[in-house]
Amino acid sequence: MTIDRRRALALFGLGGVGAAGQAMAASPKGLHAGPATFEHGVASGDPLQDRVILWTRVTAPGAKASVGVRWDVATDAAFKTIVKQGRATADAARDHTVKVDVVGLKPATDYFYRFRQTVNGKPTGKPITGRTRTLPVGPTKDAVLAVVSCALYPAGYFNAYDAIARLPRVDAVLHLGDYIYEYGAAADDYGMASPTAKTRLPDPPREILSLADYRRRHAQYKTDPALQAAHARAPWIVVWDDHETADNSWIGGAENHQPGSGPKGEGDWATRKAAALKAYYEWMPIREVAPGALPEAAWRRFQFGDVATLMMTETRLTARTHQLDYGRDLAGKDGKPDVAAFRARLNDPTHRMMGEGQEQWLAREIDASVKGGVAWQVLGNQVVMARVASPDLKATMGPEAYGAMLTKLPDYVAKAVEQGRSLSALDVPGNLDAWDGYPADRARVYDIFKAGKARPIVLAGDSHAFWANELWDDAGTSRVAAEFGVTSVTSPGYSDYLPGAPISAAYVARNKEVKFTDQGAKGFLLLTLEHGRATGELIAVSTILAPTYDTRVLKRFVVTPGDGGGVKALAEA
């Protein structure tokens, strides 16, 4: 069908949108008495069987006092049957965001919620509303999850979010990271070559570094009507990847962070990371970490009755060691590739992605899920887990067509394509920032799967491409899991740089574990989990360059579980 996203807000009663702070019991005395609006929408998240996080932000220009907010939860859209209500305050300490952890709800139930300003203790002004849902308990027929990743604001319209807002059913939305990007608005900044960039300039128009910067970027994203509609449609379960802090982040820094105070310095990494995480917790519908816990430790479990255990992992900021680099780690003393030395560094067991604490947590959760008779163990994970070597486009296209393509490409793209061919010939991983760059850690995760006799489905973001992969153990004798990689909402994929080139076919031809990939489509994954089968629908939007678009199911794959754990098959349906 053809969809005009301008209707998105009307579907869920989104009249205004705005700014707010940490929820608490509040006295009306001394609160702002002037008008306030909700210009940044509403959101819900981290649903459990009896509770859910509700979020909004209050905007009250010129207000010197905190703003009072009333929230209501009802079982009907007209709010005739209100089951929970309370007060909160929006203040500057949390950038006027409000986050409420509503408890005492019924499982597997749709709820409607709203926020209103209070003046002198009484609700006033136009409310802003949303819809959410709690998780089921016990025997459960199925669960339907929409999965998204990588939304670059200047690169295009967020049509995938709009399409999710219009789904007839979605129990939860999983965002696997790169909810925002940190880049600026210079002509050569990432995404600024898009035809939509002139009307979607990043705010602030520079790379974000400070707490105020990260807050402004989150605020800009949440003014987008498609994103607002998707947040108002269902609860979100989120985790950051790298761009919520900086590109290719790891525990001690990031590729896009130059420490120091000189002309090109970007300050202290720990300070920047702390600012990014504070803004993230303020602006996202994620439950606050336990007192005394590190904010980086965002791994957590969600139980969808007996049909699925969802384990959201964190692979960026708690334990990840510095990524290897082809230039630094592959070149030998004579300048030629030293593959043996490179592989030794790559396979070093101290080269970590996840860390011991999180691995132990994962093993406990897998064991409990399987012993509890749960059908699927789902890993919400940031980066692709399959073994993926760089494709050899010359072999796929033939020398003549390949050479003609190179002559038409910008120099930096042609150079990257040739480097990929060289890496493919050396049989080394094509992406050192993905699990391929941390094979010892991946093997430990596979050992956890196998020891627990799990039936795992791995979900991955980051790559700006759709993937349907079979994950095999190191020996190549056991299929341990299936993987669905979700493409980006707007961020460019390889096909955007190589229009017309058969890069997706080249990936499949080169890699045993890759059963399907599309390196150009934009959209989302719709995952339906049932006893005995899991269906992944790769849903593409027809364009991100206009707000009117079509959707289509690009491919549909069915995963069937193995009898004693693992996956029996991943097949196109």
PDB file of N, CA, C and O in Angstrom, residues 492-549:
ATOM      1  N   PRO A 492      23.391   4.822   4.728  1.00  0.00           N
ATOM      2  CA  PRO A 492      23.736   4.213   3.439  1.00  0.00           C
ATOM      3  C   PRO A 492      24.406   2.855   3.577  1.00  0.00           C
ATOM      4  O   PRO A 492      25.200   2.622   4.497  1.00  0.00           O
ATOM      5  N   GLY A 493      24.070   1.948   2.656  1.00  0.00           N
ATOM      6  CA  GLY A 493      24.706   0.641   2.568  1.00  0.00           C
ATOM      7  C   GLY A 493      25.660   0.593   1.399  1.00  0.00           C
ATOM      8  O   GLY A 493      25.809   1.562   0.641  1.00  0.00           O
ATOM      9  N   TYR A 494      26.310  -0.564   1.216  1.00  0.00           N
ATOM     10  CA  TYR A 494      27.304  -0.686   0.149  1.00  0.00           C
ATOM     11  C   TYR A 494      26.701  -0.433  -1.230  1.00  0.00           C
ATOM     12  O   TYR A 494      27.339   0.154  -2.103  1.00  0.00           O
ATOM     13  N   SER A 495      25.455  -0.854  -1.432  1.00  0.00           N
ATOM     14  CA  SER A 495      24.846  -0.656  -2.755  1.00  0.00           C
ATOM     15  C   SER A 495      24.614   0.816  -3.077  1.00  0.00           C
ATOM     16  O   SER A 495      24.489   1.185  -4.241  1.00  0.00           O
ATOM     17  N   ASP A 496      24.550   1.668  -2.042  1.00  0.00           N
ATOM     18  CA  ASP A 496      24.423   3.102  -2.296  1.00  0.00           C
ATOM     19  C   ASP A 496      25.688   3.670  -2.930  1.00  0.00           C
ATOM     20  O   ASP A 496      25.637   4.671  -3.639  1.00  0.00           O
ATOM     21  N   TYR A 497      26.823   3.038  -2.646  1.00  0.00           N
ATOM     22  CA  TYR A 497      28.087   3.488  -3.221  1.00  0.00           C
ATOM     23  C   TYR A 497      28.426   2.748  -4.512  1.00  0.00           C
ATOM     24  O   TYR A 497      29.256   3.202  -5.295  1.00  0.00           O
ATOM     25  N   LEU A 498      27.784   1.593  -4.716  1.00  0.00           N
ATOM     26  CA  LEU A 498      28.058   0.762  -5.897  1.00  0.00           C
ATOM     27  C   LEU A 498      26.754   0.441  -6.618  1.00  0.00           C
ATOM     28  O   LEU A 498      26.354  -0.721  -6.722  1.00  0.00           O
ATOM     29  N   PRO A 499      26.054   1.454  -7.114  1.00  0.00           N
ATOM     30  CA  PRO A 499      24.751   1.199  -7.749  1.00  0.00           C
ATOM     31  C   PRO A 499      24.876   0.250  -8.940  1.00  0.00           C
ATOM     32  O   PRO A 499      25.720   0.423  -9.812  1.00  0.00           O
ATOM     33  N   GLY A 500      24.017  -0.768  -8.920  1.00  0.00           N
ATOM     34  CA  GLY A 500      24.000  -1.718 -10.027  1.00  0.00           C
ATOM     35  C   GLY A 500      24.963  -2.880  -9.887  1.00  0.00           C
ATOM     36  O   GLY A 500      24.849  -3.878 -10.608  1.00  0.00           O
ATOM     37  N   ALA A 501      25.916  -2.792  -8.970  1.00  0.00           N
ATOM     38  CA  ALA A 501      26.876  -3.877  -8.796  1.00  0.00           C
ATOM     39  C   ALA A 501      26.227  -5.024  -8.022  1.00  0.00           C
ATOM     40  O   ALA A 501      25.469  -4.786  -7.083  1.00  0.00           O
ATOM     41  N   PRO A 502      26.524  -6.269  -8.379  1.00  0.00           N
ATOM     42  CA  PRO A 502      25.895  -7.428  -7.715  1.00  0.00           C
ATOM     43  C   PRO A 502      26.580  -7.757  -6.393  1.00  0.00           C
ATOM     44  O   PRO A 502      27.011  -8.890  -6.150  1.00  0.00           O
ATOM     45  N   ILE A 503      26.667  -6.774  -5.501  1.00  0.00           N
ATOM     46  CA  ILE A 503      27.426  -6.983  -4.262  1.00  0.00           C
ATOM     47  C   ILE A 503      26.737  -7.975  -3.336  1.00  0.00           C
ATOM     48  O   ILE A 503      27.386  -8.772  -2.659  1.00  0.00           O
ATOM     49  N   SER A 504      25.401  -7.960  -3.318  1.00  0.00           N
ATOM     50  CA  SER A 504      24.688  -8.912  -2.461  1.00  0.00           C
ATOM     51  C   SER A 504      24.949 -10.349  -2.927  1.00  0.00           C
ATOM     52  O   SER A 504      25.238 -11.234  -2.106  1.00  0.00           O
ATOM     53  N   ALA A 505      24.876 -10.583  -4.219  1.00  0.00           N
ATOM     54  CA  ALA A 505      25.155 -11.915  -4.767  1.00  0.00           C
ATOM     55  C   ALA A 505      26.602 -12.317  -4.498  1.00  0.00           C
ATOM     56  O   ALA A 505      26.898 -13.488  -4.227  1.00  0.00           O
ATOM     57  N   ALA A 506      27.498 -11.344  -4.543  1.00  0.00           N
ATOM     58  CA  ALA A 506      28.907 -11.639  -4.289  1.00  0.00           C
ATOM     59  C   ALA A 506      29.134 -12.056  -2.841  1.00  0.00           C
ATOM     60  O   ALA A 506      29.959 -12.935  -2.562  1.00  0.00           O
ATOM     61  N   TYR A 507      28.424 -11.443  -1.912  1.00  0.00           N
ATOM     62  CA  TYR A 507      28.531 -11.851  -0.508  1.00  0.00           C
ATOM     63  C   TYR A 507      28.065 -13.290  -0.325  1.00  0.00           C
ATOM     64  O   TYR A 507      28.702 -14.088   0.375  1.00  0.00           O
ATOM     65  N   VAL A 508      26.938 -13.646  -0.933  1.00  0.00           N
ATOM     66  CA  VAL A 508      26.411 -15.002  -0.791  1.00  0.00           C
ATOM     67  C   VAL A 508      27.368 -16.014  -1.423  1.00  0.00           C
ATOM     68  O   VAL A 508      27.629 -17.083  -0.852  1.00  0.00           O
ATOM     69  N   ALA A 509      27.911 -15.670  -2.584  1.00  0.00           N
ATOM     70  CA  ALA A 509      28.823 -16.579  -3.265  1.00  0.00           C
ATOM     71  C   ALA A 509      30.100 -16.809  -2.460  1.00  0.00           C
ATOM     72  O   ALA A 509      30.685 -17.895  -2.506  1.00  0.00           O
ATOM     73  N   ARG A 510      30.522 -15.816  -1.704  1.00  0.00           N
ATOM     74  CA  ARG A 510      31.797 -15.893  -0.990  1.00  0.00           C
ATOM     75  C   ARG A 510      31.664 -16.557   0.374  1.00  0.00           C
ATOM     76  O   ARG A 510      32.645 -17.112   0.888  1.00  0.00           O
ATOM     77  N   ASN A 511      30.462 -16.544   0.977  1.00  0.00           N
ATOM     78  CA  ASN A 511      30.341 -16.907   2.384  1.00  0.00           C
ATOM     79  C   ASN A 511      29.322 -18.012   2.612  1.00  0.00           C
ATOM     80  O   ASN A 511      28.134 -17.858   2.300  1.00  0.00           O
ATOM     81  N   LYS A 512      29.773 -19.091   3.211  1.00  0.00           N
ATOM     82  CA  LYS A 512      28.921 -20.248   3.503  1.00  0.00           C
ATOM     83  C   LYS A 512      27.762 -19.886   4.427  1.00  0.00           C
ATOM     84  O   LYS A 512      26.642 -20.388   4.262  1.00  0.00           O
ATOM     85  N   GLU A 513      28.011 -19.044   5.408  1.00  0.00           N
ATOM     86  CA  GLU A 513      26.987 -18.781   6.416  1.00  0.00           C
ATOM     87  C   GLU A 513      25.927 -17.797   5.946  1.00  0.00           C
ATOM     88  O   GLU A 513      24.856 -17.703   6.560  1.00  0.00           O
ATOM     89  N   VAL A 514      26.201 -17.059   4.879  1.00  0.00           N
ATOM     90  CA  VAL A 514      25.264 -16.053   4.384  1.00  0.00           C
ATOM     91  C   VAL A 514      24.324 -16.705   3.372  1.00  0.00           C
ATOM     92  O   VAL A 514      24.720 -17.070   2.268  1.00  0.00           O
ATOM     93  N   LYS A 515      23.058 -16.829   3.760  1.00  0.00           N
ATOM     94  CA  LYS A 515      22.060 -17.411   2.862  1.00  0.00           C
ATOM     95  C   LYS A 515      21.372 -16.345   2.018  1.00  0.00           C
ATOM     96  O   LYS A 515      20.896 -16.627   0.925  1.00  0.00           O
ATOM     97  N   PHE A 516      21.306 -15.137   2.544  1.00  0.00           N
ATOM     98  CA  PHE A 516      20.720 -14.022   1.796  1.00  0.00           C
ATOM     99  C   PHE A 516      21.231 -12.731   2.404  1.00  0.00           C
ATOM    100  O   PHE A 516      21.412 -12.619   3.616  1.00  0.00           O
ATOM    101  N   THR A 517      21.446 -11.748   1.543  1.00  0.00           N
ATOM    102  CA  THR A 517      21.706 -10.389   2.002  1.00  0.00           C
ATOM    103  C   THR A 517      21.225  -9.417   0.948  1.00  0.00           C
ATOM    104  O   THR A 517      21.223  -9.731  -0.245  1.00  0.00           O
ATOM    105  N   ASP A 518      20.784  -8.260   1.395  1.00  0.00           N
ATOM    106  CA  ASP A 518      20.472  -7.143   0.502  1.00  0.00           C
ATOM    107  C   ASP A 518      21.195  -5.929   1.065  1.00  0.00           C
ATOM    108  O   ASP A 518      20.902  -5.478   2.168  1.00  0.00           O
ATOM    109  N   GLN A 519      22.142  -5.424   0.284  1.00  0.00           N
ATOM    110  CA  GLN A 519      23.036  -4.370   0.751  1.00  0.00           C
ATOM    111  C   GLN A 519      22.538  -2.968   0.404  1.00  0.00           C
ATOM    112  O   GLN A 519      23.263  -1.995   0.622  1.00  0.00           O
ATOM    113  N   GLY A 520      21.305  -2.853  -0.085  1.00  0.00           N
ATOM    114  CA  GLY A 520      20.822  -1.535  -0.473  1.00  0.00           C
ATOM    115  C   GLY A 520      19.481  -1.135   0.113  1.00  0.00           C
ATOM    116  O   GLY A 520      19.214   0.050   0.298  1.00  0.00           O
ATOM    117  N   ALA A 521      18.612  -2.106   0.391  1.00  0.00           N
ATOM    118  CA  ALA A 521      17.256  -1.800   0.853  1.00  0.00           C
ATOM    119  C   ALA A 521      17.286  -1.133   2.222  1.00  0.00           C
ATOM    120  O   ALA A 521      18.177  -1.357   3.031  1.00  0.00           O
ATOM    121  N   LYS A 522      16.271  -0.302   2.469  1.00  0.00           N
ATOM    122  CA  LYS A 522      16.061   0.310   3.781  1.00  0.00           C
ATOM    123  C   LYS A 522      14.735  -0.217   4.336  1.00  0.00           C
ATOM    124  O   LYS A 522      13.788  -0.462   3.578  1.00  0.00           O
ATOM    125  N   GLY A 523      14.640  -0.345   5.652  1.00  0.00           N
ATOM    126  CA  GLY A 523      13.389  -0.853   6.202  1.00  0.00           C
ATOM    127  C   GLY A 523      13.568  -1.406   7.588  1.00  0.00           C
ATOM    128  O   GLY A 523      14.349  -0.890   8.399  1.00  0.00           O
ATOM    129  N   PHE A 524      12.868  -2.532   7.879  1.00  0.00           N
ATOM    130  CA  PHE A 524      12.905  -3.128   9.204  1.00  0.00           C
ATOM    131  C   PHE A 524      12.630  -4.618   9.103  1.00  0.00           C
ATOM    132  O   PHE A 524      12.216  -5.130   8.050  1.00  0.00           O
ATOM    133  N   LEU A 525      12.868  -5.321  10.186  1.00  0.00           N
ATOM    134  CA  LEU A 525      12.606  -6.750  10.295  1.00  0.00           C
ATOM    135  C   LEU A 525      11.370  -6.954  11.154  1.00  0.00           C
ATOM    136  O   LEU A 525      11.250  -6.357  12.221  1.00  0.00           O
ATOM    137  N   LEU A 526      10.459  -7.797  10.698  1.00  0.00           N
ATOM    138  CA  LEU A 526       9.313  -8.202  11.506  1.00  0.00           C
ATOM    139  C   LEU A 526       9.514  -9.667  11.858  1.00  0.00           C
ATOM    140  O   LEU A 526       9.515 -10.535  10.980  1.00  0.00           O
ATOM    141  N   LEU A 527       9.708  -9.940  13.149  1.00  0.00           N
ATOM    142  CA  LEU A 527      10.009 -11.283  13.623  1.00  0.00           C
ATOM    143  C   LEU A 527       8.819 -11.824  14.402  1.00  0.00           C
ATOM    144  O   LEU A 527       8.407 -11.246  15.416  1.00  0.00           O
ATOM    145  N   THR A 528       8.270 -12.942  13.920  1.00  0.00           N
ATOM    146  CA  THR A 528       7.160 -13.601  14.602  1.00  0.00           C
ATOM    147  C   THR A 528       7.662 -14.918  15.184  1.00  0.00           C
ATOM    148  O   THR A 528       8.112 -15.803  14.455  1.00  0.00           O
ATOM    149  N   LEU A 529       7.584 -15.036  16.505  1.00  0.00           N
ATOM    150  CA  LEU A 529       8.092 -16.203  17.220  1.00  0.00           C
ATOM    151  C   LEU A 529       6.931 -17.069  17.672  1.00  0.00           C
ATOM    152  O   LEU A 529       6.022 -16.597  18.364  1.00  0.00           O
ATOM    153  N   GLU A 530       6.956 -18.339  17.257  1.00  0.00           N
ATOM    154  CA  GLU A 530       5.926 -19.304  17.625  1.00  0.00           C
ATOM    155  C   GLU A 530       6.605 -20.580  18.099  1.00  0.00           C
ATOM    156  O   GLU A 530       7.805 -20.783  17.865  1.00  0.00           O
ATOM    157  N   HIS A 531       5.853 -21.448  18.748  1.00  0.00           N
ATOM    158  CA  HIS A 531       6.396 -22.750  19.110  1.00  0.00           C
ATOM    159  C   HIS A 531       6.610 -23.550  17.822  1.00  0.00           C
ATOM    160  O   HIS A 531       5.685 -23.764  17.043  1.00  0.00           O
ATOM    161  N   GLY A 532       7.844 -23.960  17.597  1.00  0.00           N
ATOM    162  CA  GLY A 532       8.140 -24.780  16.427  1.00  0.00           C
ATOM    163  C   GLY A 532       8.589 -24.021  15.204  1.00  0.00           C
ATOM    164  O   GLY A 532       9.046 -24.637  14.236  1.00  0.00           O
ATOM    165  N   ARG A 533       8.499 -22.671  15.212  1.00  0.00           N
ATOM    166  CA  ARG A 533       8.962 -21.916  14.053  1.00  0.00           C
ATOM    167  C   ARG A 533       9.124 -20.443  14.430  1.00  0.00           C
ATOM    168  O   ARG A 533       8.454 -19.929  15.332  1.00  0.00           O
ATOM    169  N   ALA A 534      10.025 -19.807  13.727  1.00  0.00           N
ATOM    170  CA  ALA A 534      10.211 -18.361  13.848  1.00  0.00           C
ATOM    171  C   ALA A 534      10.301 -17.802  12.435  1.00  0.00           C
ATOM    172  O   ALA A 534      11.046 -18.322  11.599  1.00  0.00           O
ATOM    173  N   THR A 535       9.528 -16.760  12.164  1.00  0.00           N
ATOM    174  CA  THR A 535       9.452 -16.204  10.815  1.00  0.00           C
ATOM    175  C   THR A 535      10.018 -14.797  10.806  1.00  0.00           C
ATOM    176  O   THR A 535       9.564 -13.933  11.568  1.00  0.00           O
ATOM    177  N   GLY A 536      10.996 -14.586   9.959  1.00  0.00           N
ATOM    178  CA  GLY A 536      11.572 -13.264   9.797  1.00  0.00           C
ATOM    179  C   GLY A 536      11.188 -12.683   8.450  1.00  0.00           C
ATOM    180  O   GLY A 536      11.508 -13.264   7.408  1.00  0.00           O
ATOM    181  N   GLU A 537      10.492 -11.555   8.475  1.00  0.00           N
ATOM    182  CA  GLU A 537      10.097 -10.875   7.244  1.00  0.00           C
ATOM    183  C   GLU A 537      10.966  -9.627   7.073  1.00  0.00           C
ATOM    184  O   GLU A 537      10.970  -8.746   7.944  1.00  0.00           O
ATOM    185  N   LEU A 538      11.704  -9.576   5.994  1.00  0.00           N
ATOM    186  CA  LEU A 538      12.569  -8.445   5.693  1.00  0.00           C
ATOM    187  C   LEU A 538      11.730  -7.436   4.912  1.00  0.00           C
ATOM    188  O   LEU A 538      11.455  -7.631   3.727  1.00  0.00           O
ATOM    189  N   ILE A 539      11.301  -6.384   5.578  1.00  0.00           N
ATOM    190  CA  ILE A 539      10.344  -5.444   5.000  1.00  0.00           C
ATOM    191  C   ILE A 539      11.075  -4.181   4.548  1.00  0.00           C
ATOM    192  O   ILE A 539      11.713  -3.500   5.355  1.00  0.00           O
ATOM    193  N   ALA A 540      10.969  -3.891   3.265  1.00  0.00           N
ATOM    194  CA  ALA A 540      11.673  -2.754   2.671  1.00  0.00           C
ATOM    195  C   ALA A 540      10.699  -1.622   2.375  1.00  0.00           C
ATOM    196  O   ALA A 540       9.552  -1.849   1.992  1.00  0.00           O
ATOM    197  N   VAL A 541      11.176  -0.393   2.561  1.00  0.00           N
ATOM    198  CA  VAL A 541      10.423   0.781   2.112  1.00  0.00           C
ATOM    199  C   VAL A 541      10.936   1.160   0.726  1.00  0.00           C
ATOM    200  O   VAL A 541      12.109   0.973   0.407  1.00  0.00           O
ATOM    201  N   SER A 542      10.046   1.689  -0.097  1.00  0.00           N
ATOM    202  CA  SER A 542      10.404   1.952  -1.495  1.00  0.00           C
ATOM    203  C   SER A 542      11.354   3.129  -1.646  1.00  0.00           C
ATOM    204  O   SER A 542      12.112   3.198  -2.617  1.00  0.00           O
ATOM    205  N   THR A 543      11.332   4.059  -0.701  1.00  0.00           N
ATOM    206  CA  THR A 543      12.211   5.228  -0.783  1.00  0.00           C
ATOM    207  C   THR A 543      12.392   5.833   0.593  1.00  0.00           C
ATOM    208  O   THR A 543      11.534   5.655   1.477  1.00  0.00           O
ATOM    209  N   ILE A 544      13.511   6.522   0.776  1.00  0.00           N
ATOM    210  CA  ILE A 544      13.713   7.358   1.962  1.00  0.00           C
ATOM    211  C   ILE A 544      13.904   8.814   1.557  1.00  0.00           C
ATOM    212  O   ILE A 544      14.180   9.666   2.398  1.00  0.00           O
ATOM    213  N   LEU A 545      13.723   9.106   0.261  1.00  0.00           N
ATOM    214  CA  LEU A 545      13.955  10.453  -0.258  1.00  0.00           C
ATOM    215  C   LEU A 545      12.678  11.270  -0.378  1.00  0.00           C
ATOM    216  O   LEU A 545      12.706  12.413  -0.813  1.00  0.00           O
ATOM    217  N   ALA A 546      11.562  10.686   0.019  1.00  0.00           N
ATOM    218  CA  ALA A 546      10.271  11.379   0.023  1.00  0.00           C
ATOM    219  C   ALA A 546       9.447  10.803   1.157  1.00  0.00           C
ATOM    220  O   ALA A 546       9.626   9.635   1.532  1.00  0.00           O
ATOM    221  N   PRO A 547       8.516  11.569   1.719  1.00  0.00           N
ATOM    222  CA  PRO A 547       7.719  11.071   2.848  1.00  0.00           C
ATOM    223  C   PRO A 547       6.586  10.140   2.451  1.00  0.00           C
ATOM    224  O   PRO A 547       5.932   9.574   3.318  1.00  0.00           O
ATOM    225  N   THR A 548       6.349   9.980   1.168  1.00  0.00           N
ATOM    226  CA  THR A 548       5.339   9.037   0.686  1.00  0.00           C
ATOM    227  C   THR A 548       6.058   7.828   0.111  1.00  0.00           C
ATOM    228  O   THR A 548       6.973   7.975  -0.705  1.00  0.00           O
ATOM    229  N   TYR A 549       5.637   6.637   0.495  1.00  0.00           N
ATOM    230  CA  TYR A 549       6.416   5.442   0.178  1.00  0.00           C
ATOM    231  C   TYR A 549       5.494   4.228   0.145  1.00  0.00           C
ATOM    232  O   TYR A 549       4.338   4.278   0.584  1.00  0.00           O
TER     233      TYR A 549
END
